[in-house]
XYZ file of C-alpha atoms in Angstrom:
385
model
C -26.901 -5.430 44.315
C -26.316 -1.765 42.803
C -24.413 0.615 44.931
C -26.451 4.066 45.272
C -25.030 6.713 42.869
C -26.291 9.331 44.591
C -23.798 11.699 46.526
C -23.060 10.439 49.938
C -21.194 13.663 50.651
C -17.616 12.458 50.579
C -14.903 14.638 49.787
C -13.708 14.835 46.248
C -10.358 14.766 47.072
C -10.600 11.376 48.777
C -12.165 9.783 46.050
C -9.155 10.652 44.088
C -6.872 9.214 46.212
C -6.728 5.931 45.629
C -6.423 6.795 41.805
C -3.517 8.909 42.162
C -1.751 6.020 44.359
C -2.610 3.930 41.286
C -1.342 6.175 38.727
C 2.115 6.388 41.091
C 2.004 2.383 41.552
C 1.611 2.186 37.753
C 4.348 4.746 36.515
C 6.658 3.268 38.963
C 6.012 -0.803 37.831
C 6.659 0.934 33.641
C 5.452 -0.783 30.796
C 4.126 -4.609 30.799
C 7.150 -7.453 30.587
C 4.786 -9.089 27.494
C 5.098 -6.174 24.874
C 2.270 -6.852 21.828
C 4.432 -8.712 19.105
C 4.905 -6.464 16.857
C 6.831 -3.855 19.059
C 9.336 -6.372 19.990
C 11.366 -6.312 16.792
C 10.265 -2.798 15.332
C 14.006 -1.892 16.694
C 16.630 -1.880 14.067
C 18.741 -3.539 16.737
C 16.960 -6.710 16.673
C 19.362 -9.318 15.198
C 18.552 -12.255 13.927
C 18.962 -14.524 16.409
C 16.688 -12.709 18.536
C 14.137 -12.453 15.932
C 13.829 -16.303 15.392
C 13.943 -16.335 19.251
C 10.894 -13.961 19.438
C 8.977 -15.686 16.594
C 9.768 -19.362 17.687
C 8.330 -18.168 21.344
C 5.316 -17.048 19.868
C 4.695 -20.463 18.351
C 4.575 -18.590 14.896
C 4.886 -21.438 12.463
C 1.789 -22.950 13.699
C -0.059 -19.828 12.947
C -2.805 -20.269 10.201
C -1.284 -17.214 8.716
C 2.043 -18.552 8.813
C 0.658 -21.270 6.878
C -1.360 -19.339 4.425
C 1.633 -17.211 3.183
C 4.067 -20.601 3.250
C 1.538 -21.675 0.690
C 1.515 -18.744 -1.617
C 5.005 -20.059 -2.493
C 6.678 -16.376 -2.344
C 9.953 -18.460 -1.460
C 10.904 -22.054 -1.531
C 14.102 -24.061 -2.569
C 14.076 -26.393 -5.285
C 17.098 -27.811 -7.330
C 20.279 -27.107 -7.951
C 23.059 -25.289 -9.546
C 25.484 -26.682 -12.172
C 28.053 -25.875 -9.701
C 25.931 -28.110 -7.252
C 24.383 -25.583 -5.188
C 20.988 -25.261 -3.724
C 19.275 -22.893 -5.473
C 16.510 -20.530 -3.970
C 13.629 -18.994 -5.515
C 11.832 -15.487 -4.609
C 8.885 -14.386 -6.666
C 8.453 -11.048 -6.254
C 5.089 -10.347 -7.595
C 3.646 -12.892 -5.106
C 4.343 -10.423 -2.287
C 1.575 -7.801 -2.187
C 2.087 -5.196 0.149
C -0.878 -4.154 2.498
C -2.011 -8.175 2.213
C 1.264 -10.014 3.072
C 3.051 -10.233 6.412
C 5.764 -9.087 6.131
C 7.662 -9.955 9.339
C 5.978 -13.763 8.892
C 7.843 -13.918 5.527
C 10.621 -13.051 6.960
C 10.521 -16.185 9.288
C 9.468 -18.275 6.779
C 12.508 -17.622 4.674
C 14.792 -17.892 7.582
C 13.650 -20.930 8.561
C 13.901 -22.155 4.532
C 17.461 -21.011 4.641
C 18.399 -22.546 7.628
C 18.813 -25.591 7.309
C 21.339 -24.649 3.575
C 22.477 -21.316 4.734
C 25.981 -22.777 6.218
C 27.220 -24.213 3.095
C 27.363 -22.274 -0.574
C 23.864 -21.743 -2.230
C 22.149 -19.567 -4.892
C 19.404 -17.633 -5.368
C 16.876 -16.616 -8.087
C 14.886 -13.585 -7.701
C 12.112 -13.298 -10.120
C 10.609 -9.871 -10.990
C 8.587 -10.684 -14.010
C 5.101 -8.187 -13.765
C 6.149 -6.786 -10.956
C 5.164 -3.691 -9.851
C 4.953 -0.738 -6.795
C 2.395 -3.196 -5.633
C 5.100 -5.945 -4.628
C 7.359 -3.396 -3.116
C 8.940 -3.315 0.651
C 8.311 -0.407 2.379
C 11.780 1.544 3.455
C 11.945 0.098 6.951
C 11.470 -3.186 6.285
C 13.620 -3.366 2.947
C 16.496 -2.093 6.110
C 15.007 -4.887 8.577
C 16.188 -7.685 5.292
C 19.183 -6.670 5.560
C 19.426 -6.679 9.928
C 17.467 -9.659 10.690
C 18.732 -12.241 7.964
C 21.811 -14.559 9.535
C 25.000 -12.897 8.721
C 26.453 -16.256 7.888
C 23.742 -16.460 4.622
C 25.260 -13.025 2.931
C 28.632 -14.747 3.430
C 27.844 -18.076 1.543
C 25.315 -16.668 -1.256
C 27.386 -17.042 -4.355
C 25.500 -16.420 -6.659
C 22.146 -13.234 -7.223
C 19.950 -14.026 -9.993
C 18.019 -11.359 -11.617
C 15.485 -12.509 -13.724
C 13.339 -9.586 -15.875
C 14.391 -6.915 -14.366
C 11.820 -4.048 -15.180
C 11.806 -0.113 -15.875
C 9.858 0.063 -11.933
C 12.715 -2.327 -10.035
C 15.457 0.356 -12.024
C 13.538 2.926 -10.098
C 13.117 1.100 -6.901
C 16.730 0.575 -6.840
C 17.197 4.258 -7.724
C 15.543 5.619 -4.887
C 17.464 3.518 -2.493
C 21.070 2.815 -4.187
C 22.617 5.216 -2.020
C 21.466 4.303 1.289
C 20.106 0.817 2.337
C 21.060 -0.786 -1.453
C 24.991 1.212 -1.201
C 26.454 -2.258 0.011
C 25.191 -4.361 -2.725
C 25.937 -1.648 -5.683
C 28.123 -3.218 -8.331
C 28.522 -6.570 -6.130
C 29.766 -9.281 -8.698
C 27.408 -12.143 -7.146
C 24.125 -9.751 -8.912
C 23.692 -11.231 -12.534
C 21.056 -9.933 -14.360
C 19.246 -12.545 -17.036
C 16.922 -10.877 -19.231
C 16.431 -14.388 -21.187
C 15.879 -17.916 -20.582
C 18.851 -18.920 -22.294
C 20.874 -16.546 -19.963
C 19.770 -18.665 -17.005
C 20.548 -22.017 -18.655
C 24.003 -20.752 -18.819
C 24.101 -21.357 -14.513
C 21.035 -23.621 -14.224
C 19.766 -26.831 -15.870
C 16.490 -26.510 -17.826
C 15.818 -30.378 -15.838
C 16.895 -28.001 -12.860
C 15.028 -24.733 -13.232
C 12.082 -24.715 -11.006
C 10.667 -20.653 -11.948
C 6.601 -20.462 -12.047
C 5.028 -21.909 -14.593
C 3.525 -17.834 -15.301
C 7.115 -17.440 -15.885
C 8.300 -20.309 -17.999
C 5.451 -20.282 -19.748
C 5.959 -16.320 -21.009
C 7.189 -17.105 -24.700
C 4.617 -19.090 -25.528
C 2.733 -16.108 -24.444
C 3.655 -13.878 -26.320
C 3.038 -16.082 -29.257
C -0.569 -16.073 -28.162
C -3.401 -13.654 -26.791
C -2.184 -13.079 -23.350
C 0.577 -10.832 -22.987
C 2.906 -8.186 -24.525
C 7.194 -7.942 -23.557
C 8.590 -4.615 -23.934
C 12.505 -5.055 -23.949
C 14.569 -1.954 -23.838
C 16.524 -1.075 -26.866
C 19.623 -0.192 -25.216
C 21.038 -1.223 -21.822
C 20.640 0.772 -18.665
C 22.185 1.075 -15.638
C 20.485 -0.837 -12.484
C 22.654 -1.206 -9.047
C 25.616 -0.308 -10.894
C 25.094 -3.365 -13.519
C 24.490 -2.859 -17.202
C 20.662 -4.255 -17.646
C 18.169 -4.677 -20.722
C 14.479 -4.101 -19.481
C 11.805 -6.194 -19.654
C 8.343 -4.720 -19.100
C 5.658 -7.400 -19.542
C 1.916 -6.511 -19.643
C -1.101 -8.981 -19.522
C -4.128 -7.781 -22.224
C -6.343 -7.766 -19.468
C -3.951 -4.484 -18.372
C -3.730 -3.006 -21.956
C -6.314 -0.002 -21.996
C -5.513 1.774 -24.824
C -2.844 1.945 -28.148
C -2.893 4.577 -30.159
C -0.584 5.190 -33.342
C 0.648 8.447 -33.525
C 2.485 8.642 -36.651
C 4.826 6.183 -38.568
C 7.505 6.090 -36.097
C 5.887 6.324 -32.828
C 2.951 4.887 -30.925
C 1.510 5.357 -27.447
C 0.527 2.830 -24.975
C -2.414 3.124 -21.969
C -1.585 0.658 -19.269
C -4.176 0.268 -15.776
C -2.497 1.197 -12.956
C 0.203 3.333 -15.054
C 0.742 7.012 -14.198
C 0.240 7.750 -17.804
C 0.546 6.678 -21.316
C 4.044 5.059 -22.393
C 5.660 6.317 -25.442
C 7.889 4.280 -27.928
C 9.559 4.678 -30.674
C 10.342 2.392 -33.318
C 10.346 1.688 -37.415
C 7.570 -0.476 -37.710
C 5.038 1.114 -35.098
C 1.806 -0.022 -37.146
C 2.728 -3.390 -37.043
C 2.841 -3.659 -33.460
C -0.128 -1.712 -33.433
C -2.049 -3.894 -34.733
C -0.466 -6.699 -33.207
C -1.070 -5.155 -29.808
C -4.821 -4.532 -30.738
C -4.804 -8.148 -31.953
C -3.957 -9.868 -28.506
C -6.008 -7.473 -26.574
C -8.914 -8.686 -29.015
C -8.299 -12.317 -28.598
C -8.697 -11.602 -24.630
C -11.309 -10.196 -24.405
C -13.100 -12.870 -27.039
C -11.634 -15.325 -24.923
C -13.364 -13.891 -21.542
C -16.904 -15.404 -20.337
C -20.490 -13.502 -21.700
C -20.245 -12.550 -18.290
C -17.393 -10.467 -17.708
C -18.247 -7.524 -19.435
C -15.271 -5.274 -20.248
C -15.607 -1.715 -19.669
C -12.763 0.418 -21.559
C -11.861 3.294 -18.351
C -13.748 7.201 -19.247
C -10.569 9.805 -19.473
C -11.829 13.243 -18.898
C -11.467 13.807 -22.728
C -14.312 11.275 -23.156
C -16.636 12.859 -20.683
C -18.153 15.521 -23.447
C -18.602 13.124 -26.250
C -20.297 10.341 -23.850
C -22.954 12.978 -22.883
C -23.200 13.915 -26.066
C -24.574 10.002 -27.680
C -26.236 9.741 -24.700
C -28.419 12.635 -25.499
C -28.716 12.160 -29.356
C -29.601 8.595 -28.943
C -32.690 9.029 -26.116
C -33.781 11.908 -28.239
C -35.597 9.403 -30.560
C -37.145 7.298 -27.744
C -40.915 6.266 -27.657
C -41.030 7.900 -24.140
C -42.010 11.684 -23.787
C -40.128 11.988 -20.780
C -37.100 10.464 -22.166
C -36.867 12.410 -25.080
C -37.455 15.577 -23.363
C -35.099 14.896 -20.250
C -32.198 13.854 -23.378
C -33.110 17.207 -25.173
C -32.496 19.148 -21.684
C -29.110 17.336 -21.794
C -28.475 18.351 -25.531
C -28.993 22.175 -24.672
C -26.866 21.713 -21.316
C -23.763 19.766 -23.103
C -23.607 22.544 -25.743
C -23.591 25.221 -23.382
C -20.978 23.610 -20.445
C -18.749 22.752 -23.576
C -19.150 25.662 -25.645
C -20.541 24.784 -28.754
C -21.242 27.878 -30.154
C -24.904 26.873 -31.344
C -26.711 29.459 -29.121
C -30.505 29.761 -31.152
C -30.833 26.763 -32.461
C -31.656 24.495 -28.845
C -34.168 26.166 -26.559
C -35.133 24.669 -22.947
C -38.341 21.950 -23.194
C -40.182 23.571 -20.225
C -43.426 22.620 -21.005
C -43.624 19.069 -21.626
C -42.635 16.644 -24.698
C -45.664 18.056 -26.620
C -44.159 21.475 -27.007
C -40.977 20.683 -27.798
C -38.835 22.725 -30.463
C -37.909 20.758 -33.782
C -35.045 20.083 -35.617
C -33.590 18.828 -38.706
C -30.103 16.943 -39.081
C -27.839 19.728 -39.817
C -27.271 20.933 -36.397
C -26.489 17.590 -34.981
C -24.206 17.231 -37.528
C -22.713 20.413 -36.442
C -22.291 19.872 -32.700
C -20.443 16.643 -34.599
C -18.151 18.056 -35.978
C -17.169 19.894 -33.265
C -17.085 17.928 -30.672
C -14.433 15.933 -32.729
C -12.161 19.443 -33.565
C -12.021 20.140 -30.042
C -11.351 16.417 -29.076
């Protein structure tokens, strides 16, 4: 049964009481023993014994999301070395921050290396398309370097590099004089910008890289992708390092020539258009319009490919879509795409003032015009465009 609300004319302060002992009771006891998960190794002095420690008590390998990113095969070990070593692969552009967990990838390469990381072993680190997307954040690029076993930095002889890009020389950048200082100019980094560089240390029967990455020259002989390699080498973690940009045409937005020795390129997700320089910029022009054709002939009738509106394109787009309703069969239409004629040429300062009045009083009384002045608004709308 419901106890009465109604006041039963005890004093205030009494009902407090026993709340205020609580409160004491509560402060004095301090936090729970079982902190949530995740604030158990936020501290930079976790090591990594006690991580493993944490994550094995948690029962974290039987997790379905344990599972789920063991399967996206971020890191695995498969063949060897010509020096006999186990080799390691990381592929960096599986990794997408905001979607991975990044403390159960963690675990999941520990408990790859584990069972190798007493004895000498190499690793491959593959940064083909990869982007600000497949980044670590600050404090967990630090936790890497905390919570890995001491005894695997000691036995790693050997850092592959493979396509390193113009965003990792940035990455690095940012962070070569704090958490990256120890690794700057380490001998065991080797950068390999080609797949003949890595046969030099691996076996093509051993070589076990994605087939996305493998397959890349055969690419670029096809419809699918465009490399970009530096001209001249650059300086990344202290090495000397060509770039390799690669770009999928599904990513390719725009190329535009802009005279015989230099073209521009509009990439999605790109802060703005690249610029490049070289002797025979029409032929890659046309090249690069080539494979972005090919894609999108390749693509289903259903995907429809929209090309993204720059604010440039905003005038011009309301523009056609008034002179081509002007001529519909509907009154309404043609009168509501007139309105729009008369409003473009005024927000955008066409200087046409007298020759487009307002359609206020229906389709029936609406001004006429010949060709010329749609000619003119044209003309202009490509001078000032």
């Amino acid at each position: 049964m419901a106890k009465s609300t109604k006041d039963t004319g005890m004093d205030p302060k009494a009902k407090l009481r026993p709340f205020e002992k609580l409160a004491t009771l509560l402060a004095y006891l301090g936090p729970p023993e079982h902190k949530p998960l995740d604030s158990q190794w936020s501290s930079m002095d976790m090591t990594s014994s006690n991580f493993e420690e944490i994550m094995s008590k948690h029962n974290m390998h039987e997790k379905e999301e344990f599972k789920s990113i063991k399967s996206l095969n971020i890191f695995y070990q498969a063949g060897t070395s010509k020096a006999g070593n186990p080799v390691f692969y990381y592929i960096a552009r599986r990794y997408k921050i905001g979607e991975t967990n990044g403390d159960l990838l963690m675990y999941h390469v520990i408990l790859t290396l584990k069972p190798f990381c007493n004895k000498a072993f190499e690793l491959v680190v593959d940064f083909t398309h990869t982007c600000s997307d497949n980044r670590f954040r600050t404090e967990f690029l630090q936790k890497w370097f905390v919570v890995l076993p001491g005894v695997a930095y000691e036995n790693i002889q050997a850092a592959y590099i493979y396509n390193c890009n113009s965003w990792l020389r940035e990455y690095t950048k940012f962070h070569e004089r704090s958490i990256l200082y120890p690794i700057k100019g380490n001998r065991k980094l080797i950068f390999l910008d080609t797949p003949q560089r890595f046969t030099e240390f691996v076996d093509i029967d051993q070589q076990k890289l994605p087939g996305a990455t493998t397959s890349l020259d055969e690419d670029l002989k096809g419809p699918s992708a465009i490399q970009i390699t530096s001209a001249e080498k650059t300086k990344v973690l202290g090495h000397s390092v060509l770039l390799n940009d690669v770009y999928y045409a599904a990513e390719i937005e725009e190329v535009c020539l802009v005279d015989d020795n230099q073209f521009t390129l509009t990439i999605g997700n790109e802060a703005g258009p690249l610029s490049f320089i070289h002797n025979d910029c029409d032929s890659i022009v046309q090249a690069i319009i080539h494979i972005r054709t090919r894609w999108e002939l390749s693509q289903p009738d259903t995907v429809t490919v929209h090309q993204k509106i720059r604010p440039k394109d905003v005038p011009g787009t309301l523009l056609n879509m008034a002179l081509l309703n002007l001529g519909s069969s509907d009154p309404s239409l043609r009168t509501a795409a007139y309105n729009l004629l008369c409003a473009v040429t005024a927000t955008f300062d066409l200087r046409i003032e007298g020759q487009l009045l307002d359609s206020v009083n229906g389709d029936d009384e609406q001004p006429m015009m010949d060709a010329a002045p749609f000619r003119d608004i044209q003309m202009r709308m490509k001078k000032s465009h």
